[in-house]
mmCIF file of C-alpha atoms in Angstrom:
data_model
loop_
_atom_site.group_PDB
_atom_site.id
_atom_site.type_symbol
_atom_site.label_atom_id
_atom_site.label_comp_id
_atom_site.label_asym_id
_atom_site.label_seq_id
_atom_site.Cartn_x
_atom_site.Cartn_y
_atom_site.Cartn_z
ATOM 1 C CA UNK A 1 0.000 0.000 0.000
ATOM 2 C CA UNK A 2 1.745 3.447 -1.323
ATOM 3 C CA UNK A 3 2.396 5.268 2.164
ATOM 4 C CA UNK A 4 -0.051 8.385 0.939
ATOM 5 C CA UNK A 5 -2.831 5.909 0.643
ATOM 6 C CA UNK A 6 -2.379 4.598 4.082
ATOM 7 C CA UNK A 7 -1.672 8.049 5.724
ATOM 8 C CA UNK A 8 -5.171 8.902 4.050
ATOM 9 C CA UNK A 9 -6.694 6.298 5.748
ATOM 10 C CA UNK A 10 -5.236 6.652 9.323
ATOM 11 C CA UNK A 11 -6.063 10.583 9.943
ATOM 12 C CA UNK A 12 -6.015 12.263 12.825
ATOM 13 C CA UNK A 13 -9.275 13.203 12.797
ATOM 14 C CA UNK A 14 -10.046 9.144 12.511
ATOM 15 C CA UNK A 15 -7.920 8.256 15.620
ATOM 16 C CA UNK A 16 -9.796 11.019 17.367
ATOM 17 C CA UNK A 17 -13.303 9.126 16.665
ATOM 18 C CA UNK A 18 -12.468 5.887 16.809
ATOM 19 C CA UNK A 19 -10.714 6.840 20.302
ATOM 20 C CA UNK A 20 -13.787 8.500 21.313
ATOM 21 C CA UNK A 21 -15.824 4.737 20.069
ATOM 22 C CA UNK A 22 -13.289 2.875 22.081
ATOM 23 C CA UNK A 23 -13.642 5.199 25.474
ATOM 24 C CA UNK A 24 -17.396 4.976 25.294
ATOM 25 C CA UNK A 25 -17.796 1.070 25.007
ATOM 26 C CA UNK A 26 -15.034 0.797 27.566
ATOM 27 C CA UNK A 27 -17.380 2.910 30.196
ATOM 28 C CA UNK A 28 -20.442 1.479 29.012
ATOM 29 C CA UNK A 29 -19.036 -2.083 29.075
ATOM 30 C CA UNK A 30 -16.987 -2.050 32.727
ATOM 31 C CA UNK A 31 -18.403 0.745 34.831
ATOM 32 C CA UNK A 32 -14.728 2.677 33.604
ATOM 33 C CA UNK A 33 -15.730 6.384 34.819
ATOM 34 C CA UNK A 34 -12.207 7.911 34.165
ATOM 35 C CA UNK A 35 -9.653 8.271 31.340
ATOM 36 C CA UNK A 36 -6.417 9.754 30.813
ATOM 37 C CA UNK A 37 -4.595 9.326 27.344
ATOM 38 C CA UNK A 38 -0.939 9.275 26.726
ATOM 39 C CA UNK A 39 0.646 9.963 22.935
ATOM 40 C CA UNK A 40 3.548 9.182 22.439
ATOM 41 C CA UNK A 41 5.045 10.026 19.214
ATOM 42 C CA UNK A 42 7.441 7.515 17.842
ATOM 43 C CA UNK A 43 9.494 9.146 15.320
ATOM 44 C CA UNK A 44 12.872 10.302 14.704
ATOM 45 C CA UNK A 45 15.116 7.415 13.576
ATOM 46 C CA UNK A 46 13.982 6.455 10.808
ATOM 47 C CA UNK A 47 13.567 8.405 7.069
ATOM 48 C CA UNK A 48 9.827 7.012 7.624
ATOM 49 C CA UNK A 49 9.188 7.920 10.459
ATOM 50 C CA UNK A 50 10.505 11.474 9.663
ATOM 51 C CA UNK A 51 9.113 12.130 6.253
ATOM 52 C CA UNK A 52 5.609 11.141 7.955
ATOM 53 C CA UNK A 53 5.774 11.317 11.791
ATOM 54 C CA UNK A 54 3.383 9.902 14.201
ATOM 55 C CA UNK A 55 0.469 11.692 14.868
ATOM 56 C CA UNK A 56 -0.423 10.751 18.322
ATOM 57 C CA UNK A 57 0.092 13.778 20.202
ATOM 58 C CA UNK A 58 -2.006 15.704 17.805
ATOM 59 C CA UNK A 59 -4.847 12.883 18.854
ATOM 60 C CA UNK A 60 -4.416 12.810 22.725
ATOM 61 C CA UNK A 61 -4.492 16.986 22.118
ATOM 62 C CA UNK A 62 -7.891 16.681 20.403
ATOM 63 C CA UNK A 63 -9.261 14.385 23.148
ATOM 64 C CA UNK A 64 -8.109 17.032 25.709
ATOM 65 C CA UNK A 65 -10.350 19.671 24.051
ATOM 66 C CA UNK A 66 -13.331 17.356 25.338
ATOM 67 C CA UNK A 67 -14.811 16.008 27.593
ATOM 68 C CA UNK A 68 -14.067 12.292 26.521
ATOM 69 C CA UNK A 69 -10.743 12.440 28.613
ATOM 70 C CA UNK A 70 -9.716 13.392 32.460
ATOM 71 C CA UNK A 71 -6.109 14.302 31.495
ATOM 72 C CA UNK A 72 -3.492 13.647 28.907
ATOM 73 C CA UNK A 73 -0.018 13.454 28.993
ATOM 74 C CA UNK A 74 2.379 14.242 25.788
ATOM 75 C CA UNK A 75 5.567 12.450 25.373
ATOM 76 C CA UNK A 76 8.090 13.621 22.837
ATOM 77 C CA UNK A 77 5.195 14.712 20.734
ATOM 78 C CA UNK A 78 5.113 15.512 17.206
ATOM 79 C CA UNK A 79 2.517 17.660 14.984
ATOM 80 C CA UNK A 80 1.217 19.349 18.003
ATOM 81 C CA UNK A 81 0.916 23.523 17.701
ATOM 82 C CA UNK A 82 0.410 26.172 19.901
ATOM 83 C CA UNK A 83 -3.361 26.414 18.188
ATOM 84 C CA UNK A 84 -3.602 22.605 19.490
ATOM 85 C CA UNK A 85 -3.339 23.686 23.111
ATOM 86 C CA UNK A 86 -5.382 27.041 23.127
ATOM 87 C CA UNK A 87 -8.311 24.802 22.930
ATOM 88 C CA UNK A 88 -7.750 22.480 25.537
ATOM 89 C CA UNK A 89 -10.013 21.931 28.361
ATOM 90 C CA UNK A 90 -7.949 19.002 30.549
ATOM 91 C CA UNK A 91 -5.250 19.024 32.541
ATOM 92 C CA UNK A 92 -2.144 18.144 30.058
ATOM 93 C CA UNK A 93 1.620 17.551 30.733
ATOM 94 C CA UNK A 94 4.007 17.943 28.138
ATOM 95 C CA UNK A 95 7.003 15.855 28.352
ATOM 96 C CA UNK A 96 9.656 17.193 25.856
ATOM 97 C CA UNK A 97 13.136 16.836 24.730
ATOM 98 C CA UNK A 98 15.942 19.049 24.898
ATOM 99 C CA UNK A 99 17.510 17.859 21.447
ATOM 100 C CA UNK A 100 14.456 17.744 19.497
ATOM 101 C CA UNK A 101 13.453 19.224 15.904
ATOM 102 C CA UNK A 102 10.473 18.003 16.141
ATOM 103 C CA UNK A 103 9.148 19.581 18.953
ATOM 104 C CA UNK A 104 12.344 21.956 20.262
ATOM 105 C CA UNK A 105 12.377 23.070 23.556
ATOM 106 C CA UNK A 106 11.230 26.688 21.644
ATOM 107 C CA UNK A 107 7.737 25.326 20.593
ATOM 108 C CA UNK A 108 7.535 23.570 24.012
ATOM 109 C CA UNK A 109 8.445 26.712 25.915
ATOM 110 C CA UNK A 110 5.377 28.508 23.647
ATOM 111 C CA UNK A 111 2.949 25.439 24.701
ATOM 112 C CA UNK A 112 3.951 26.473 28.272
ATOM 113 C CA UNK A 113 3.316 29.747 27.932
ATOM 114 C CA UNK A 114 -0.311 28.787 26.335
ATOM 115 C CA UNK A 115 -0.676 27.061 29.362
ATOM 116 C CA UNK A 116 0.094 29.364 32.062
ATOM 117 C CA UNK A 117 -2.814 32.018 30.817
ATOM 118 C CA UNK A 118 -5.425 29.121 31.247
ATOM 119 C CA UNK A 119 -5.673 29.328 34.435
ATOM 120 C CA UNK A 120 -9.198 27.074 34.473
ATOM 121 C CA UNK A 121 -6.789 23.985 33.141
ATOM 122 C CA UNK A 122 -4.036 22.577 34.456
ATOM 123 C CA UNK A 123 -0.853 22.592 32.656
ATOM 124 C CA UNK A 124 2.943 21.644 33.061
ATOM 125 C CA UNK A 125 5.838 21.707 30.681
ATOM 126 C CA UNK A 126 9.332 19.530 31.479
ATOM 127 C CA UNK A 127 12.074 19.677 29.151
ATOM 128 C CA UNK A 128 14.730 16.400 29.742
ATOM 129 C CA UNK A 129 18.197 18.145 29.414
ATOM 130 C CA UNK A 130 20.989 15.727 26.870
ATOM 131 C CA UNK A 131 18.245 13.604 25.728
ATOM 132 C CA UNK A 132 16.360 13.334 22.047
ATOM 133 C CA UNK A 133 13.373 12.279 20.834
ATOM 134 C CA UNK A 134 11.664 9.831 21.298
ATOM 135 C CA UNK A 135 14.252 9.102 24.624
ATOM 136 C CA UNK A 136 11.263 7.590 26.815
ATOM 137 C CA UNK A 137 10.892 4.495 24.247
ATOM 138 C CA UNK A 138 14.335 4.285 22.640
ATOM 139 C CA UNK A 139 16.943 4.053 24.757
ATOM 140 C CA UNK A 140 19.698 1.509 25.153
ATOM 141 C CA UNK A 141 19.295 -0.264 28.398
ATOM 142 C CA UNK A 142 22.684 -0.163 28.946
ATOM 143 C CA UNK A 143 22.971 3.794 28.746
ATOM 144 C CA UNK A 144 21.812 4.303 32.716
ATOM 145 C CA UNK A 145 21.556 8.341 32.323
ATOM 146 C CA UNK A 146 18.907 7.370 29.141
ATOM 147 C CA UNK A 147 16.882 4.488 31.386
ATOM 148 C CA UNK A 148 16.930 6.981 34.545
ATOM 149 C CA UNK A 149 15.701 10.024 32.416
ATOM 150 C CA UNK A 150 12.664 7.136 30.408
ATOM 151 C CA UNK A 151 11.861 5.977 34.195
ATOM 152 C CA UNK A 152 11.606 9.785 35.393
ATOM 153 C CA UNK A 153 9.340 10.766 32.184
ATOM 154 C CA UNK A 154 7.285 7.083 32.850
ATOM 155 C CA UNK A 155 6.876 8.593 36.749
ATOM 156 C CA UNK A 156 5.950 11.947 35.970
ATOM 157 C CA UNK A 157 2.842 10.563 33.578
ATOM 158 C CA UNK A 158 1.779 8.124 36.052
ATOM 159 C CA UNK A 159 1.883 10.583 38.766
ATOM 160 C CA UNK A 160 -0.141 12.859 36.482
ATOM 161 C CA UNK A 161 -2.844 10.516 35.484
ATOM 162 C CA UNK A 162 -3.050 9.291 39.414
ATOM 163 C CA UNK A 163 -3.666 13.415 40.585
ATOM 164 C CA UNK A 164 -6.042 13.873 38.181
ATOM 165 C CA UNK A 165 -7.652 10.926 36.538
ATOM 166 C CA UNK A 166 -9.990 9.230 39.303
#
């Protein structure tokens, strides 16, 4: 399948709805009351990945700007604007790198400053200092500074989703 044909087909504004499909039968199906979404965007290494990066952040942002999600965490994300987050309505943590043309710490510092005038949604930016993207999924486990700075990012999502997704 030509990659334009597939990239067609798997949308953003797709992932949003079937996202939105998957939270609602997961509530209606086990009681589930609360949400929090993570994107990760994976990126970076290869010519793929950055003629045509991942679009996950830009989904996790468009569930934030509903009420579908309790929070949502951005890791490394790609395609995501300082438009994106004037519209969003749930707490969100940004998670970026400081080595990072994707997102540079420039655009992440602008998302931050987004943030701080909402002051009806929680917001927090953290850029990792010496690591690039996509450092919270690949890393060499032998490289302790890269697993230490993956396990801090891991921590700092979980303890985001447990203050504010219940």
């Amino acid at each position: 399948m030509p990659v334009s044909v597939w990239k067609e087909a798997h949308r953003p504004e797709k992932a949003v709805e079937d996202s939105k499909q998957v939270i609602a039968a997961l509530r209606s199906s086990s009681g589930m009351s609360a949400v929090g979404a993570a994107g990760f965007c994976w990126g970076g290494e290869r010519s793929f990945f950055l003629a045509f990066p991942s679009d996950l952040g830009k989904v996790v942002v468009e569930l934030a700007k509903s009420d579908v999600i309790q929070a949502a965490v951005l890791l490394h994300p790609s395609q995501v604007t300082v438009d994106d987050i004037e519209d969003v309505k749930k707490p969100i943590a940004v998670l970026g790198a400081e080595i990072d043309k994707l997102s540079p710490p420039e655009l992440l510092r602008q998302l931050e400053q987004v943030l701080s005038t909402k002051p009806e949604v929680e917001g927090y930016v953290k850029i990792f200092g010496g690591v690039v993207h996509g450092w919270t999924t690949k890393y060499k486990d032998e490289d302790e500074a890269s697993v230490r700075s993956a396990e801090e990012a891991h921590q700092n999502m979980l303890d985001w989703f447990i203050k504010f997704v219940n």
